Amino acid sequence: MGTTLSTSRPRPGRPRSRVRLVTIGLAAAILAVPSAVAAADDAGAPQAPGDSLRAIAAREGLRIGTAVDMAKLGTDTAYTSVVADQFSVVTPENVMKWDAVEPTRGTYDWQAADRLVSFAEQHDQLVRGHTLMWHNQLPGWLTSGVADGSIGTAELRDILHQHVTDEVGHFRGRIWQWDVANEVFANSWDSHPLADGVNGDDFWVQHLGEGVIADVFRWAHQADPKALLMYNDYNITGEDGTNAKFQAVYDFVKRLRAQGVPIDGIGEQGHLDTQYGFDPQTFQADLQAFGDLGLKVAVTEADVRTFVSGTGADEVPTDQLAAFAQPYEFSAMLTGCRLVRQCISFTAWGVDDGDSWIPNTFSGEGYGLLYDARLRPKQAYFALRQDLLLGLSAHRTDG
Ligand code: 9MR
């Protein structure tokens, strides 16, 4: 299982002298690197500003990420600068999904995805590949073929195998983490959970049986033995208030590991909503439990939504306290990740509130991300930056 591209994180409790050096180094970096994308270091790679999220987090070996909208990257200059300056790992929000890469059967379109991977390489960023087996955003030719019976079970399995082999193979050596299987476990509201908690109504499970979950990991591993292979889902760190989904995923991946299935990590998506409770202790404990299985963990799609009035950059939380809950929950998720040594990256699901899936899915809600629609950093952004800085200066009274 792959480790070449992975970062290893220091355990909490670093030697004092190193912390002091790091703090001084950071101060120097903040003064020395005023602007980002335009500046280039000796190796030719553009440098991020010293006070950016990515620069501060790099000092503790953590990658900070964002989902990227390829309709904006490279065309919207301000957006592109934020992606380059602030983040050290990127996830394609949509362009690696099956409907995007193979809209017509047998004809691949890698253009947008290739462009993101090249951008990442030019900006010293890693890439989270998203996603290989998911019930959503499947090409029409596939879903209609299954629905009308022209694609039978054996052929469907071959098609999935080919898809995983071709996509992972296409990007071989250039993807840090792959979200291999996405959202196959049942939530409390799903109607047909299987005995082990897998969602019996999931498209792939329904048609190919739950054994396919282990198979996609095996196929992905064959195609790129060095990529970190992740299972990615939401509500798997107690957000549903019961921890039942966590337990099901935990038991399942423990069995997969015991069977030698090449799964390297768990992606906790981190889609929170201020109207529901959030328990940072459970969040951290669940991430730690996955880590203790020998898995890496990552927060892969963080956002914290709330009810809003106004639109665009004038969007404000309707409940004044939600304006505090939003940065708090972001901060608590980052802290939970940082306290778990196996947590290798923390990714927000988009850059700004003007470009988020939230308002399209949850009527009346928004305000979920780190930047507003005019790309001004919000309190959540500053909270994360303060948290990261505090980590560097935590021992400053020592000397
Ligand atoms: O953010 C994505 C949005 O643009 C798409 O329309 C949507 C389609 O299902 O998928 C969104 O991303 C999802 C991600 O791929 C998997 N986890 C949930 C995310 C939000 O729906």
mmCIF file of N, CA, C and O in Angstrom, residues 10-72:
data_model
loop_
_atom_site.group_PDB
_atom_site.id
_atom_site.type_symbol
_atom_site.label_atom_id
_atom_site.label_comp_id
_atom_site.label_asym_id
_atom_site.label_seq_id
_atom_site.Cartn_x
_atom_site.Cartn_y
_atom_site.Cartn_z
ATOM 1 N N PRO A 10 4.226 14.636 12.614
ATOM 2 C CA PRO A 10 4.888 14.469 13.899
ATOM 3 C C PRO A 10 3.847 14.236 14.990
ATOM 4 O O PRO A 10 2.725 14.706 14.891
ATOM 5 N N ARG A 11 4.236 13.496 16.014
ATOM 6 C CA ARG A 11 3.349 13.335 17.167
ATOM 7 C C ARG A 11 3.265 14.657 17.912
ATOM 8 O O ARG A 11 4.206 15.440 17.884
ATOM 9 N N PRO A 12 2.125 14.870 18.604
ATOM 10 C CA PRO A 12 2.047 16.076 19.436
ATOM 11 C C PRO A 12 3.164 16.066 20.471
ATOM 12 O O PRO A 12 3.632 14.993 20.875
ATOM 13 N N GLY A 13 3.576 17.203 20.940
ATOM 14 C CA GLY A 13 4.629 17.260 21.947
ATOM 15 C C GLY A 13 6.000 17.270 21.298
ATOM 16 O O GLY A 13 6.801 16.373 21.494
ATOM 17 N N ARG A 14 6.238 18.242 20.470
ATOM 18 C CA ARG A 14 7.516 18.320 19.764
ATOM 19 C C ARG A 14 8.594 18.884 20.685
ATOM 20 O O ARG A 14 8.282 19.567 21.652
ATOM 21 N N PRO A 15 9.844 18.645 20.362
ATOM 22 C CA PRO A 15 10.928 19.197 21.171
ATOM 23 C C PRO A 15 10.854 20.727 21.186
ATOM 24 O O PRO A 15 10.527 21.342 20.195
ATOM 25 N N ARG A 16 11.179 21.298 22.337
ATOM 26 C CA ARG A 16 11.025 22.747 22.482
ATOM 27 C C ARG A 16 11.841 23.530 21.472
ATOM 28 O O ARG A 16 11.390 24.476 20.892
ATOM 29 N N SER A 17 13.083 23.137 21.330
ATOM 30 C CA SER A 17 13.959 23.930 20.487
ATOM 31 C C SER A 17 13.401 24.002 19.072
ATOM 32 O O SER A 17 13.419 25.036 18.443
ATOM 33 N N ARG A 18 12.816 22.886 18.617
ATOM 34 C CA ARG A 18 12.321 22.876 17.256
ATOM 35 C C ARG A 18 11.125 23.820 17.116
ATOM 36 O O ARG A 18 11.011 24.563 16.151
ATOM 37 N N VAL A 19 10.278 23.818 18.140
ATOM 38 C CA VAL A 19 9.115 24.687 18.075
ATOM 39 C C VAL A 19 9.547 26.148 18.003
ATOM 40 O O VAL A 19 9.026 26.930 17.231
ATOM 41 N N ARG A 20 10.547 26.500 18.806
ATOM 42 C CA ARG A 20 10.990 27.896 18.785
ATOM 43 C C ARG A 20 11.575 28.268 17.427
ATOM 44 O O ARG A 20 11.298 29.312 16.893
ATOM 45 N N LEU A 21 12.357 27.366 16.881
ATOM 46 C CA LEU A 21 12.938 27.638 15.569
ATOM 47 C C LEU A 21 11.854 27.823 14.527
ATOM 48 O O LEU A 21 11.896 28.728 13.709
ATOM 49 N N VAL A 22 10.854 26.935 14.619
ATOM 50 C CA VAL A 22 9.773 26.984 13.650
ATOM 51 C C VAL A 22 9.041 28.317 13.749
ATOM 52 O O VAL A 22 8.714 28.954 12.767
ATOM 53 N N THR A 23 8.817 28.778 15.000
ATOM 54 C CA THR A 23 8.096 30.037 15.191
ATOM 55 C C THR A 23 8.885 31.189 14.588
ATOM 56 O O THR A 23 8.343 32.041 13.897
ATOM 57 N N ILE A 24 10.183 31.188 14.845
ATOM 58 C CA ILE A 24 11.010 32.260 14.293
ATOM 59 C C ILE A 24 11.017 32.178 12.769
ATOM 60 O O ILE A 24 10.866 33.159 12.069
ATOM 61 N N GLY A 25 11.141 30.943 12.276
ATOM 62 C CA GLY A 25 11.156 30.738 10.829
ATOM 63 C C GLY A 25 9.875 31.236 10.193
ATOM 64 O O GLY A 25 9.885 31.858 9.146
ATOM 65 N N LEU A 26 8.761 30.979 10.857
ATOM 66 C CA LEU A 26 7.487 31.415 10.323
ATOM 67 C C LEU A 26 7.428 32.936 10.245
ATOM 68 O O LEU A 26 7.025 33.507 9.243
ATOM 69 N N ALA A 27 7.862 33.607 11.334
ATOM 70 C CA ALA A 27 7.832 35.066 11.346
ATOM 71 C C ALA A 27 8.662 35.603 10.180
ATOM 72 O O ALA A 27 8.250 36.516 9.472
ATOM 73 N N ALA A 28 9.810 34.982 9.963
ATOM 74 C CA ALA A 28 10.667 35.421 8.866
ATOM 75 C C ALA A 28 9.961 35.207 7.532
ATOM 76 O O ALA A 28 9.979 36.064 6.655
ATOM 77 N N ALA A 29 9.295 34.064 7.429
ATOM 78 C CA ALA A 29 8.632 33.753 6.165
ATOM 79 C C ALA A 29 7.506 34.743 5.888
ATOM 80 O O ALA A 29 7.295 35.171 4.765
ATOM 81 N N ILE A 30 6.782 35.129 6.943
ATOM 82 C CA ILE A 30 5.683 36.070 6.747
ATOM 83 C C ILE A 30 6.226 37.389 6.202
ATOM 84 O O ILE A 30 5.676 37.986 5.299
ATOM 85 N N LEU A 31 7.368 37.804 6.729
ATOM 86 C CA LEU A 31 7.947 39.056 6.251
ATOM 87 C C LEU A 31 8.519 38.910 4.852
ATOM 88 O O LEU A 31 8.430 39.806 4.032
ATOM 89 N N ALA A 32 9.079 37.733 4.578
ATOM 90 C CA ALA A 32 9.871 37.601 3.362
ATOM 91 C C ALA A 32 9.049 37.326 2.105
ATOM 92 O O ALA A 32 9.485 37.631 1.022
ATOM 93 N N VAL A 33 7.868 36.722 2.248
ATOM 94 C CA VAL A 33 7.140 36.316 1.034
ATOM 95 C C VAL A 33 5.804 37.036 0.961
ATOM 96 O O VAL A 33 4.791 36.539 1.405
ATOM 97 N N PRO A 34 5.790 38.253 0.421
ATOM 98 C CA PRO A 34 4.567 39.030 0.429
ATOM 99 C C PRO A 34 3.506 38.527 -0.544
ATOM 100 O O PRO A 34 2.329 38.671 -0.313
ATOM 101 N N SER A 35 3.896 37.957 -1.652
ATOM 102 C CA SER A 35 2.885 37.570 -2.630
ATOM 103 C C SER A 35 3.226 36.204 -3.191
ATOM 104 O O SER A 35 4.357 35.778 -3.122
ATOM 105 N N ALA A 36 2.228 35.583 -3.780
ATOM 106 C CA ALA A 36 2.386 34.167 -3.988
ATOM 107 C C ALA A 36 2.625 33.718 -5.403
ATOM 108 O O ALA A 36 3.732 33.433 -5.785
ATOM 109 N N VAL A 37 1.563 33.673 -6.167
ATOM 110 C CA VAL A 37 1.610 32.921 -7.413
ATOM 111 C C VAL A 37 2.695 33.444 -8.334
ATOM 112 O O VAL A 37 3.350 32.692 -9.031
ATOM 113 N N ALA A 38 2.889 34.756 -8.309
ATOM 114 C CA ALA A 38 3.881 35.322 -9.210
ATOM 115 C C ALA A 38 5.305 34.958 -8.794
ATOM 116 O O ALA A 38 6.164 34.725 -9.635
ATOM 117 N N ALA A 39 5.526 34.878 -7.480
ATOM 118 C CA ALA A 39 6.889 34.623 -7.016
ATOM 119 C C ALA A 39 7.296 33.180 -7.274
ATOM 120 O O ALA A 39 6.495 32.279 -7.219
ATOM 121 N N ALA A 40 8.560 32.970 -7.557
ATOM 122 C CA ALA A 40 9.033 31.604 -7.783
ATOM 123 C C ALA A 40 10.277 31.362 -6.943
ATOM 124 O O ALA A 40 11.087 32.258 -6.760
ATOM 125 N N ASP A 41 10.379 30.150 -6.403
ATOM 126 C CA ASP A 41 11.583 29.838 -5.640
ATOM 127 C C ASP A 41 12.663 29.330 -6.585
ATOM 128 O O ASP A 41 12.493 29.344 -7.800
ATOM 129 N N ASP A 42 13.780 28.872 -6.017
ATOM 130 C CA ASP A 42 14.907 28.466 -6.852
ATOM 131 C C ASP A 42 14.536 27.353 -7.816
ATOM 132 O O ASP A 42 15.038 27.273 -8.925
ATOM 133 N N ALA A 43 13.654 26.463 -7.361
ATOM 134 C CA ALA A 43 13.284 25.326 -8.210
ATOM 135 C C ALA A 43 12.236 25.721 -9.248
ATOM 136 O O ALA A 43 11.835 24.913 -10.065
ATOM 137 N N GLY A 44 11.787 26.971 -9.207
ATOM 138 C CA GLY A 44 10.815 27.410 -10.185
ATOM 139 C C GLY A 44 9.372 27.267 -9.731
ATOM 140 O O GLY A 44 8.472 27.695 -10.420
ATOM 141 N N ALA A 45 9.151 26.659 -8.566
ATOM 142 C CA ALA A 45 7.773 26.487 -8.096
ATOM 143 C C ALA A 45 7.306 27.763 -7.409
ATOM 144 O O ALA A 45 8.047 28.347 -6.630
ATOM 145 N N PRO A 46 6.082 28.214 -7.728
ATOM 146 C CA PRO A 46 5.594 29.419 -7.063
ATOM 147 C C PRO A 46 5.492 29.189 -5.567
ATOM 148 O O PRO A 46 5.204 28.089 -5.125
ATOM 149 N N GLN A 47 5.715 30.223 -4.780
ATOM 150 C CA GLN A 47 5.658 30.068 -3.322
ATOM 151 C C GLN A 47 4.390 30.678 -2.752
ATOM 152 O O GLN A 47 3.963 31.743 -3.172
ATOM 153 N N ALA A 48 3.840 29.989 -1.784
ATOM 154 C CA ALA A 48 2.654 30.511 -1.123
ATOM 155 C C ALA A 48 3.075 31.562 -0.105
ATOM 156 O O ALA A 48 4.178 31.508 0.425
ATOM 157 N N PRO A 49 2.178 32.513 0.188
ATOM 158 C CA PRO A 49 2.509 33.494 1.225
ATOM 159 C C PRO A 49 2.789 32.796 2.546
ATOM 160 O O PRO A 49 2.167 31.781 2.861
ATOM 161 N N GLY A 50 3.721 33.350 3.322
ATOM 162 C CA GLY A 50 4.131 32.716 4.569
ATOM 163 C C GLY A 50 3.033 32.607 5.601
ATOM 164 O O GLY A 50 3.078 31.759 6.487
ATOM 165 N N ASP A 51 2.015 33.487 5.506
ATOM 166 C CA ASP A 51 0.938 33.411 6.489
ATOM 167 C C ASP A 51 -0.283 32.690 5.938
ATOM 168 O O ASP A 51 -1.367 32.788 6.486
ATOM 169 N N SER A 52 -0.123 31.974 4.819
ATOM 170 C CA SER A 52 -1.257 31.237 4.248
ATOM 171 C C SER A 52 -1.536 29.988 5.078
ATOM 172 O O SER A 52 -0.662 29.497 5.806
ATOM 173 N N LEU A 53 -2.746 29.471 4.925
ATOM 174 C CA LEU A 53 -3.081 28.225 5.634
ATOM 175 C C LEU A 53 -2.085 27.140 5.270
ATOM 176 O O LEU A 53 -1.599 26.399 6.132
ATOM 177 N N ARG A 54 -1.783 27.021 3.990
ATOM 178 C CA ARG A 54 -0.922 25.911 3.556
ATOM 179 C C ARG A 54 0.482 26.036 4.142
ATOM 180 O O ARG A 54 1.094 25.045 4.528
ATOM 181 N N ALA A 55 0.987 27.268 4.198
ATOM 182 C CA ALA A 55 2.356 27.459 4.695
ATOM 183 C C ALA A 55 2.440 27.161 6.190
ATOM 184 O O ALA A 55 3.381 26.515 6.655
ATOM 185 N N ILE A 56 1.447 27.622 6.927
ATOM 186 C CA ILE A 56 1.500 27.405 8.380
ATOM 187 C C ILE A 56 1.321 25.918 8.693
ATOM 188 O O ILE A 56 2.051 25.344 9.502
ATOM 189 N N ALA A 57 0.361 25.300 8.015
ATOM 190 C CA ALA A 57 0.089 23.876 8.279
ATOM 191 C C ALA A 57 1.255 22.990 7.850
ATOM 192 O O ALA A 57 1.493 21.930 8.440
ATOM 193 N N ALA A 58 1.992 23.436 6.833
ATOM 194 C CA ALA A 58 3.124 22.626 6.346
ATOM 195 C C ALA A 58 4.151 22.405 7.443
ATOM 196 O O ALA A 58 4.846 21.390 7.470
ATOM 197 N N ARG A 59 4.216 23.347 8.361
ATOM 198 C CA ARG A 59 5.227 23.230 9.417
ATOM 199 C C ARG A 59 4.912 22.125 10.402
ATOM 200 O O ARG A 59 5.755 21.750 11.196
ATOM 201 N N GLU A 60 3.692 21.621 10.367
ATOM 202 C CA GLU A 60 3.404 20.442 11.193
ATOM 203 C C GLU A 60 3.079 19.243 10.310
ATOM 204 O O GLU A 60 2.518 18.250 10.772
ATOM 205 N N GLY A 61 3.384 19.326 9.031
ATOM 206 C CA GLY A 61 3.215 18.179 8.146
ATOM 207 C C GLY A 61 1.773 17.900 7.763
ATOM 208 O O GLY A 61 1.429 16.793 7.369
ATOM 209 N N LEU A 62 0.914 18.906 7.869
ATOM 210 C CA LEU A 62 -0.495 18.727 7.526
ATOM 211 C C LEU A 62 -0.790 19.456 6.219
ATOM 212 O O LEU A 62 -0.313 20.572 6.011
ATOM 213 N N ARG A 63 -1.566 18.831 5.364
ATOM 214 C CA ARG A 63 -1.981 19.478 4.115
ATOM 215 C C ARG A 63 -3.375 20.073 4.278
ATOM 216 O O ARG A 63 -4.271 19.416 4.798
ATOM 217 N N ILE A 64 -3.538 21.316 3.826
ATOM 218 C CA ILE A 64 -4.852 21.968 3.852
ATOM 219 C C ILE A 64 -5.348 22.035 2.416
ATOM 220 O O ILE A 64 -4.610 22.436 1.508
ATOM 221 N N GLY A 65 -6.609 21.631 2.212
ATOM 222 C CA GLY A 65 -7.078 21.497 0.836
ATOM 223 C C GLY A 65 -8.388 22.191 0.553
ATOM 224 O O GLY A 65 -9.083 22.672 1.440
ATOM 225 N N THR A 66 -8.715 22.197 -0.742
ATOM 226 C CA THR A 66 -10.029 22.669 -1.177
ATOM 227 C C THR A 66 -10.495 21.837 -2.359
ATOM 228 O O THR A 66 -9.677 21.299 -3.115
ATOM 229 N N ALA A 67 -11.814 21.740 -2.502
ATOM 230 C CA ALA A 67 -12.368 21.218 -3.752
ATOM 231 C C ALA A 67 -12.291 22.339 -4.771
ATOM 232 O O ALA A 67 -12.492 23.508 -4.445
ATOM 233 N N VAL A 68 -11.976 21.979 -6.008
ATOM 234 C CA VAL A 68 -11.757 22.986 -7.039
ATOM 235 C C VAL A 68 -12.819 22.866 -8.133
ATOM 236 O O VAL A 68 -13.135 21.773 -8.611
ATOM 237 N N ASP A 69 -13.345 24.051 -8.498
ATOM 238 C CA ASP A 69 -14.314 24.156 -9.588
ATOM 239 C C ASP A 69 -13.531 24.474 -10.859
ATOM 240 O O ASP A 69 -12.989 25.579 -11.004
ATOM 241 N N MET A 70 -13.469 23.530 -11.772
ATOM 242 C CA MET A 70 -12.613 23.714 -12.951
ATOM 243 C C MET A 70 -13.189 24.723 -13.950
ATOM 244 O O MET A 70 -12.504 25.128 -14.881
ATOM 245 N N ALA A 71 -14.436 25.142 -13.745
ATOM 246 C CA ALA A 71 -14.966 26.222 -14.591
ATOM 247 C C ALA A 71 -14.317 27.551 -14.212
ATOM 248 O O ALA A 71 -14.342 28.504 -14.988
ATOM 249 N N LYS A 72 -13.723 27.605 -13.027
ATOM 250 C CA LYS A 72 -13.128 28.868 -12.567
ATOM 251 C C LYS A 72 -11.607 28.856 -12.552
ATOM 252 O O LYS A 72 -10.980 29.905 -12.673
#
